[in-house]
Amino acid sequence: MIKRLMVCFVLILGTFPLLAQNKTVTGTVTDATNGGPLPGVNVLVQGTTNGTQTDFDGNYTIEAAEGDVLVFSYLGTKNQSVTVGASNTIDVAMEEDASQLDEVVVTALGIKRQEKTLTYAQQTVKSDELTKTRDPNFMNALSGKTAGVEIKKSSSGAGGSTKILLRGNKSLSGDSSPLFVIDGIPMANNKGGQPGMWGGTDSGDGLSAINPDDIESISILRGANAAVLYGSQGANGVVLITTKSGKEGKTTVTVNSSYTFEHYLELPDLQFKYGAIGSAKESWDTTPGDYASDYVEDFFQTGHNFFNSVSISGGTEKTQAYFSYGNISASGITPLNKYLKNNFTFKQSTKLFNDKVTVTSNVIGAFESSRNRLPSGYYLNPLTGLYFFPRNRNFYDYKENYEVFDETRNIMAQNWFVSDHHQSNPYWIINNEPQKDKRDRFIGNLSLKYDILDNLNIQVRGNYDYATVLKTQEHAATSNSTNVHPNGAWDYQKYEDKLIYTDAILNYNTALSDDFSLNTSLGASYQKTEYGIGVQVNTGTLGLLYPNEFYFQNLPTNVQVQSITSGTVIKEGVFLNVQLGYKEMLFLDVSGRNDWASTLALTGNDSYFYPSIGVTALLNEMIEMPEAISFAKLRGSWTQVGNEVPFNRINPQNTITANGGVNRNTTRPFLDAKPEIITSSEFGFDLRFFQNRLGLDFTYYNIKSEDQYIAVPTTSGEGGYTQEYINAGEILNQGVEITLNTIPVQNENFEWSSSFNFTSNKNEVIDIGPDDERIFNLGSSEGYYSRLVEGGKFNDLYVYKFLRDDQGRILFSEGAPRKTDLPELIGNLDPKASLGWNNSVSYKRFTFGALINAKFGGKVFSQTQSMLDGYGVSQVTADARDAGAVVVNGYDESTGTAVTSVDPETWYRAVGDRNGIGEAYVYDRTNVKLSQLSIGYNFDLSKTDLPIKAASLSFIGNNLFFFYKDAPFDPELAISTNQNAQGLDNFNLPSTGTYGFNLKLTF
């Protein structure tokens, strides 16, 4: 398929010499109000980087071909587009547009509204910001570019999933992730698998099906107020993705190609001075030695990422089409880690029957495969053995001979110095326990729009979203015996996800009088989701009949091929949106939706209604403003919406185990369940100054989540049930979002635009049900406990602390420090505030972009550092041995004497290791880093005979370095992008930075 596409591309290139030649176009740009010349007006050939500005007399000169479209733009005026014809002179009069907010934006369900009329906060990021520095998952590029959005990148490397959270965590047991929508239609964003505390890999998410070069813009509807028309699916906000379409006029071909290097930013601070005593697995010798130190760095390699895409866009007055092909090929920083993705997109729009009917179709295909995504946690992770390896041994003996022949079994066996449940030979894991996954995705939708009248139309849409997923891991015989049978083990999972969606929307707008306007949309939708339907095999410690034969016929009789399903959900809804305007200065927006959900079948509560109301006032239209104020808007809104009921919560069933047994359901049916209710209110203002050179957007929100789904012990053992669910609990999120946009400098040759996005969210757990002493564990490992406690916050961190006396001294017993009997609260894993500072600079044909992200407050925990200290392989343990002791302020209760110094091994074996004193490994999450950097040049090709309209070359970089951080790891890297295990470093893949080059050509 790829070869065919390349042949087509070559044929297209061959036609370029036949295209029209450029000519010199001149003209004058004036002010339509007074006829005076306008200096500094931007003149750009659409779809290219070929542009200029008018001089002090409003004159301009530019090279363009007949059929090209010249776009004229100037602050405070409406953009003008003029097609180049036979004439070499084009004069333009720019009309005043003081607010520049008459722009039509896409809102929920693809309904278009003027931006100035919106009653809620919405931010839009254009395509050039998404592709400026290239990332395999385009959502990572949004970090810091919008307020109210928290984005955390997976630690699994290329192709990993991304955690997106809008305005804080809202659900105790449900999901707080937003809904993702493509061109107005919901899409599935199921995650293929996530690491846990003890191991596992990230298998990516549904967003990877989208080629970032196909995206026109992304709009963030941060609250339920903006997303109520999606019902319960939009309770946590919506990410609206608008894809590119074909444009009328000459065919345009765009080629975008990037190559980036990837390297680790930071490794754990390890020591190579002290080895082990005898055959011990820990390095607690006190005699210095001259040991090899390069094998850890040698394990990591330079990653290579290739991004290539080609798109073709064009059309006539009646039909426009867009086609693209994209490819990502990546090798990670660990051996044999590969990721490959191929995308194609075809979108077409045709007008029929005197332009009254518009038919739009869109097809997206994505084919992904990966090998050896690095797991997190202790087990089957190559990093544990790499870091723990005793310093006095020769690591290269085990690297070059990671497997040896076992004559007794006639197989190759793992070669490692010790049999230990949480470490193996790193090169054995990489080569003989390969993890592979493959995902094929198809999304197809069709839209039919009929203009009944000029102000009345009906639109019917249908969408089919289908994905197949195959995940396997083969564990060769003699792999770690804690997890793997002596004959080996096989993990196999194949399943499919389906989403069928259709809706019909009637849109009507009219002027009720000279003063009043009406915009309304009435519709209905149907959605059926089937996900995780397939088969799986997990032999675990039951093993295989014959070693290293990974197929179904080699399964023991007590291992069954299981049928699996994660859920089938049907949701139907009707909705209405009415917007009433008064003199283009005051707008009232009222919405309502009623849903019927299959997840609430049998309860009598399967029908539920959600209302929303909002008001916008344009102060600059109501009263005379100072000349400096270009635009002033107040807005406020209130809504109430439900959150999704998880599948299989109402009437849970028995399940079949891997060996053919039955796991009996012990959860009582939840027959009186009702949806979680989220009540959200927000208000804010939008101010623009100096002809939009300075803009300030402020939002305050209050979100209350009630009737959570909480599991509690049953009051009786009747029916064999041990737990049941109730609707209870309340979580409150309050916060502010501030966006400051400014253009400090703008003249003929130089322009600098800058934006600040600030977010602060305060979370409080008001109620957790009838048992107010109850503790909800969101995630826990040895020493790390993320909990929910009434009166606390979501993601409160609990750890064992040093036991201290009234003077603050650490208490000792028999020479070792003591810890508290139970874990205690030490802080919260979420930051108190976030700030993104994004800058774009252009000087003549040079461009510069930089993004700085900062997080303030919050805590993180390093299980890695705790274990390294316990094993005596961290640099801090070597420093302590060099000093002769660890200096402390303590008191030994058993001897009644003060303790001022402790033997390093005694101290770190007690404080570190698997069950140590977690207080020592809690760090401040505060950090400031350079997240993105780009330096580019736009070539002037107007005077050449090349068939290239525009060309640009850029140096690009992602996640380059930290200006400041406290933690010994990247605190913004997520072990899991699910709700649990946040702020935890448990032998995660080191954070990486990328840098390279991007070439973009337009024909």
PDB file of N, CA and C in Angstrom, residues 741-798:
ATOM      1  N   ASN A 741      -3.076  37.099  26.613  1.00  0.00           N
ATOM      2  CA  ASN A 741      -2.490  37.126  25.274  1.00  0.00           C
ATOM      3  C   ASN A 741      -1.988  38.530  24.968  1.00  0.00           C
ATOM      4  N   THR A 742      -0.821  38.607  24.398  1.00  0.00           N
ATOM      5  CA  THR A 742      -0.264  39.923  24.101  1.00  0.00           C
ATOM      6  C   THR A 742       0.608  39.873  22.851  1.00  0.00           C
ATOM      7  N   ILE A 743       0.644  40.987  22.146  1.00  0.00           N
ATOM      8  CA  ILE A 743       1.571  41.182  21.025  1.00  0.00           C
ATOM      9  C   ILE A 743       2.420  42.393  21.379  1.00  0.00           C
ATOM     10  N   PRO A 744       3.521  42.197  22.092  1.00  0.00           N
ATOM     11  CA  PRO A 744       4.329  43.332  22.549  1.00  0.00           C
ATOM     12  C   PRO A 744       4.937  44.141  21.413  1.00  0.00           C
ATOM     13  N   VAL A 745       5.314  43.446  20.321  1.00  0.00           N
ATOM     14  CA  VAL A 745       5.981  44.138  19.216  1.00  0.00           C
ATOM     15  C   VAL A 745       5.364  43.664  17.909  1.00  0.00           C
ATOM     16  N   GLN A 746       5.073  44.616  17.036  1.00  0.00           N
ATOM     17  CA  GLN A 746       4.588  44.270  15.697  1.00  0.00           C
ATOM     18  C   GLN A 746       4.913  45.405  14.742  1.00  0.00           C
ATOM     19  N   ASN A 747       5.777  45.106  13.774  1.00  0.00           N
ATOM     20  CA  ASN A 747       6.064  46.074  12.724  1.00  0.00           C
ATOM     21  C   ASN A 747       6.326  45.324  11.430  1.00  0.00           C
ATOM     22  N   GLU A 748       6.850  46.016  10.449  1.00  0.00           N
ATOM     23  CA  GLU A 748       6.990  45.428   9.119  1.00  0.00           C
ATOM     24  C   GLU A 748       7.871  44.190   9.113  1.00  0.00           C
ATOM     25  N   ASN A 749       8.906  44.166   9.933  1.00  0.00           N
ATOM     26  CA  ASN A 749       9.861  43.063   9.891  1.00  0.00           C
ATOM     27  C   ASN A 749       9.835  42.161  11.119  1.00  0.00           C
ATOM     28  N   PHE A 750       9.251  42.630  12.197  1.00  0.00           N
ATOM     29  CA  PHE A 750       9.384  41.898  13.460  1.00  0.00           C
ATOM     30  C   PHE A 750       8.029  41.810  14.160  1.00  0.00           C
ATOM     31  N   GLU A 751       7.705  40.604  14.648  1.00  0.00           N
ATOM     32  CA  GLU A 751       6.485  40.425  15.432  1.00  0.00           C
ATOM     33  C   GLU A 751       6.751  39.414  16.543  1.00  0.00           C
ATOM     34  N   TRP A 752       6.288  39.761  17.736  1.00  0.00           N
ATOM     35  CA  TRP A 752       6.417  38.874  18.901  1.00  0.00           C
ATOM     36  C   TRP A 752       5.045  38.760  19.555  1.00  0.00           C
ATOM     37  N   SER A 753       4.529  37.547  19.615  1.00  0.00           N
ATOM     38  CA  SER A 753       3.276  37.283  20.322  1.00  0.00           C
ATOM     39  C   SER A 753       3.563  36.340  21.475  1.00  0.00           C
ATOM     40  N   SER A 754       2.871  36.572  22.585  1.00  0.00           N
ATOM     41  CA  SER A 754       3.135  35.807  23.800  1.00  0.00           C
ATOM     42  C   SER A 754       1.819  35.531  24.514  1.00  0.00           C
ATOM     43  N   SER A 755       1.716  34.355  25.117  1.00  0.00           N
ATOM     44  CA  SER A 755       0.506  34.014  25.868  1.00  0.00           C
ATOM     45  C   SER A 755       0.884  33.309  27.162  1.00  0.00           C
ATOM     46  N   PHE A 756       0.128  33.622  28.212  1.00  0.00           N
ATOM     47  CA  PHE A 756       0.288  32.985  29.514  1.00  0.00           C
ATOM     48  C   PHE A 756      -1.019  32.262  29.847  1.00  0.00           C
ATOM     49  N   ASN A 757      -0.911  31.010  30.257  1.00  0.00           N
ATOM     50  CA  ASN A 757      -2.076  30.235  30.673  1.00  0.00           C
ATOM     51  C   ASN A 757      -1.857  29.757  32.102  1.00  0.00           C
ATOM     52  N   PHE A 758      -2.682  30.255  33.015  1.00  0.00           N
ATOM     53  CA  PHE A 758      -2.544  29.951  34.444  1.00  0.00           C
ATOM     54  C   PHE A 758      -3.779  29.193  34.920  1.00  0.00           C
ATOM     55  N   THR A 759      -3.549  28.168  35.731  1.00  0.00           N
ATOM     56  CA  THR A 759      -4.636  27.355  36.273  1.00  0.00           C
ATOM     57  C   THR A 759      -4.367  27.041  37.732  1.00  0.00           C
ATOM     58  N   SER A 760      -5.389  27.156  38.555  1.00  0.00           N
ATOM     59  CA  SER A 760      -5.299  26.733  39.952  1.00  0.00           C
ATOM     60  C   SER A 760      -6.607  26.053  40.322  1.00  0.00           C
ATOM     61  N   ASN A 761      -6.517  24.811  40.794  1.00  0.00           N
ATOM     62  CA  ASN A 761      -7.704  24.038  41.160  1.00  0.00           C
ATOM     63  C   ASN A 761      -7.583  23.567  42.606  1.00  0.00           C
ATOM     64  N   LYS A 762      -8.650  23.763  43.371  1.00  0.00           N
ATOM     65  CA  LYS A 762      -8.713  23.289  44.750  1.00  0.00           C
ATOM     66  C   LYS A 762      -9.760  22.195  44.833  1.00  0.00           C
ATOM     67  N   ASN A 763      -9.331  21.030  45.276  1.00  0.00           N
ATOM     68  CA  ASN A 763     -10.219  19.867  45.367  1.00  0.00           C
ATOM     69  C   ASN A 763     -10.489  19.532  46.825  1.00  0.00           C
ATOM     70  N   GLU A 764     -11.711  19.123  47.115  1.00  0.00           N
ATOM     71  CA  GLU A 764     -12.068  18.743  48.482  1.00  0.00           C
ATOM     72  C   GLU A 764     -13.048  17.576  48.448  1.00  0.00           C
ATOM     73  N   VAL A 765     -12.754  16.557  49.246  1.00  0.00           N
ATOM     74  CA  VAL A 765     -13.662  15.417  49.397  1.00  0.00           C
ATOM     75  C   VAL A 765     -14.608  15.749  50.546  1.00  0.00           C
ATOM     76  N   ILE A 766     -15.831  16.129  50.213  1.00  0.00           N
ATOM     77  CA  ILE A 766     -16.801  16.564  51.219  1.00  0.00           C
ATOM     78  C   ILE A 766     -17.390  15.379  51.966  1.00  0.00           C
ATOM     79  N   ASP A 767     -17.711  14.317  51.232  1.00  0.00           N
ATOM     80  CA  ASP A 767     -18.422  13.184  51.835  1.00  0.00           C
ATOM     81  C   ASP A 767     -18.032  11.917  51.086  1.00  0.00           C
ATOM     82  N   ILE A 768     -17.874  10.814  51.817  1.00  0.00           N
ATOM     83  CA  ILE A 768     -17.567   9.534  51.174  1.00  0.00           C
ATOM     84  C   ILE A 768     -18.583   8.461  51.541  1.00  0.00           C
ATOM     85  N   GLY A 769     -19.758   8.884  51.990  1.00  0.00           N
ATOM     86  CA  GLY A 769     -20.786   7.899  52.273  1.00  0.00           C
ATOM     87  C   GLY A 769     -21.061   7.745  53.752  1.00  0.00           C
ATOM     88  N   PRO A 770     -21.834   6.702  54.105  1.00  0.00           N
ATOM     89  CA  PRO A 770     -22.276   6.552  55.497  1.00  0.00           C
ATOM     90  C   PRO A 770     -21.144   6.299  56.484  1.00  0.00           C
ATOM     91  N   ASP A 771     -20.056   5.695  56.032  1.00  0.00           N
ATOM     92  CA  ASP A 771     -18.922   5.434  56.923  1.00  0.00           C
ATOM     93  C   ASP A 771     -17.888   6.531  56.713  1.00  0.00           C
ATOM     94  N   ASP A 772     -17.963   7.588  57.550  1.00  0.00           N
ATOM     95  CA  ASP A 772     -17.080   8.734  57.327  1.00  0.00           C
ATOM     96  C   ASP A 772     -15.636   8.460  57.722  1.00  0.00           C
ATOM     97  N   GLU A 773     -15.355   7.280  58.297  1.00  0.00           N
ATOM     98  CA  GLU A 773     -13.982   6.915  58.630  1.00  0.00           C
ATOM     99  C   GLU A 773     -13.346   6.073  57.530  1.00  0.00           C
ATOM    100  N   ARG A 774     -14.108   5.817  56.488  1.00  0.00           N
ATOM    101  CA  ARG A 774     -13.639   4.919  55.453  1.00  0.00           C
ATOM    102  C   ARG A 774     -12.513   5.542  54.641  1.00  0.00           C
ATOM    103  N   ILE A 775     -11.613   4.680  54.155  1.00  0.00           N
ATOM    104  CA  ILE A 775     -10.492   5.118  53.331  1.00  0.00           C
ATOM    105  C   ILE A 775     -10.606   4.452  51.962  1.00  0.00           C
ATOM    106  N   PHE A 776     -10.538   5.257  50.903  1.00  0.00           N
ATOM    107  CA  PHE A 776     -10.495   4.734  49.543  1.00  0.00           C
ATOM    108  C   PHE A 776      -9.051   4.764  49.064  1.00  0.00           C
ATOM    109  N   ASN A 777      -8.522   3.623  48.674  1.00  0.00           N
ATOM    110  CA  ASN A 777      -7.186   3.555  48.111  1.00  0.00           C
ATOM    111  C   ASN A 777      -7.269   3.706  46.597  1.00  0.00           C
ATOM    112  N   LEU A 778      -6.733   4.802  46.072  1.00  0.00           N
ATOM    113  CA  LEU A 778      -6.683   4.998  44.629  1.00  0.00           C
ATOM    114  C   LEU A 778      -5.522   4.237  44.015  1.00  0.00           C
ATOM    115  N   GLY A 779      -4.522   3.954  44.804  1.00  0.00           N
ATOM    116  CA  GLY A 779      -3.357   3.212  44.351  1.00  0.00           C
ATOM    117  C   GLY A 779      -2.380   3.068  45.492  1.00  0.00           C
ATOM    118  N   SER A 780      -1.717   1.923  45.563  1.00  0.00           N
ATOM    119  CA  SER A 780      -0.761   1.730  46.652  1.00  0.00           C
ATOM    120  C   SER A 780       0.324   0.762  46.218  1.00  0.00           C
ATOM    121  N   SER A 781       1.503   0.981  46.738  1.00  0.00           N
ATOM    122  CA  SER A 781       2.609   0.040  46.610  1.00  0.00           C
ATOM    123  C   SER A 781       3.297   0.035  47.960  1.00  0.00           C
ATOM    124  N   GLU A 782       4.475  -0.505  48.041  1.00  0.00           N
ATOM    125  CA  GLU A 782       5.159  -0.589  49.330  1.00  0.00           C
ATOM    126  C   GLU A 782       5.722   0.775  49.709  1.00  0.00           C
ATOM    127  N   GLY A 783       4.969   1.494  50.535  1.00  0.00           N
ATOM    128  CA  GLY A 783       5.399   2.808  50.984  1.00  0.00           C
ATOM    129  C   GLY A 783       4.614   3.951  50.383  1.00  0.00           C
ATOM    130  N   TYR A 784       3.852   3.700  49.315  1.00  0.00           N
ATOM    131  CA  TYR A 784       3.086   4.736  48.607  1.00  0.00           C
ATOM    132  C   TYR A 784       1.607   4.416  48.720  1.00  0.00           C
ATOM    133  N   TYR A 785       0.820   5.390  49.186  1.00  0.00           N
ATOM    134  CA  TYR A 785      -0.620   5.185  49.321  1.00  0.00           C
ATOM    135  C   TYR A 785      -1.332   6.464  48.875  1.00  0.00           C
ATOM    136  N   SER A 786      -2.013   6.387  47.733  1.00  0.00           N
ATOM    137  CA  SER A 786      -2.838   7.494  47.258  1.00  0.00           C
ATOM    138  C   SER A 786      -4.261   7.225  47.717  1.00  0.00           C
ATOM    139  N   ARG A 787      -4.813   8.149  48.524  1.00  0.00           N
ATOM    140  CA  ARG A 787      -6.063   7.847  49.212  1.00  0.00           C
ATOM    141  C   ARG A 787      -7.081   8.975  49.096  1.00  0.00           C
ATOM    142  N   LEU A 788      -8.326   8.562  49.345  1.00  0.00           N
ATOM    143  CA  LEU A 788      -9.434   9.491  49.518  1.00  0.00           C
ATOM    144  C   LEU A 788      -9.958   9.337  50.933  1.00  0.00           C
ATOM    145  N   VAL A 789      -9.967  10.429  51.661  1.00  0.00           N
ATOM    146  CA  VAL A 789     -10.462  10.438  53.036  1.00  0.00           C
ATOM    147  C   VAL A 789     -11.393  11.634  53.180  1.00  0.00           C
ATOM    148  N   GLU A 790     -12.503  11.434  53.861  1.00  0.00           N
ATOM    149  CA  GLU A 790     -13.451  12.531  54.039  1.00  0.00           C
ATOM    150  C   GLU A 790     -12.763  13.727  54.698  1.00  0.00           C
ATOM    151  N   GLY A 791     -12.963  14.895  54.107  1.00  0.00           N
ATOM    152  CA  GLY A 791     -12.306  16.104  54.582  1.00  0.00           C
ATOM    153  C   GLY A 791     -10.963  16.349  53.929  1.00  0.00           C
ATOM    154  N   GLY A 792     -10.472  15.362  53.164  1.00  0.00           N
ATOM    155  CA  GLY A 792      -9.193  15.507  52.480  1.00  0.00           C
ATOM    156  C   GLY A 792      -9.379  15.926  51.032  1.00  0.00           C
ATOM    157  N   LYS A 793      -8.424  15.529  50.191  1.00  0.00           N
ATOM    158  CA  LYS A 793      -8.450  15.871  48.775  1.00  0.00           C
ATOM    159  C   LYS A 793      -8.241  14.615  47.946  1.00  0.00           C
ATOM    160  N   PHE A 794      -8.671  14.695  46.708  1.00  0.00           N
ATOM    161  CA  PHE A 794      -8.392  13.624  45.758  1.00  0.00           C
ATOM    162  C   PHE A 794      -6.877  13.519  45.594  1.00  0.00           C
ATOM    163  N   ASN A 795      -6.354  12.278  45.611  1.00  0.00           N
ATOM    164  CA  ASN A 795      -4.921  12.023  45.450  1.00  0.00           C
ATOM    165  C   ASN A 795      -4.094  12.516  46.633  1.00  0.00           C
ATOM    166  N   ASP A 796      -4.646  12.471  47.842  1.00  0.00           N
ATOM    167  CA  ASP A 796      -3.817  12.718  49.021  1.00  0.00           C
ATOM    168  C   ASP A 796      -2.800  11.591  49.156  1.00  0.00           C
ATOM    169  N   LEU A 797      -1.566  11.956  49.494  1.00  0.00           N
ATOM    170  CA  LEU A 797      -0.482  10.984  49.603  1.00  0.00           C
ATOM    171  C   LEU A 797      -0.229  10.653  51.066  1.00  0.00           C
ATOM    172  N   TYR A 798      -0.271   9.350  51.366  1.00  0.00           N
ATOM    173  CA  TYR A 798       0.022   8.842  52.704  1.00  0.00           C
ATOM    174  C   TYR A 798       1.269   7.971  52.630  1.00  0.00           C
TER     175      TYR A 798
END
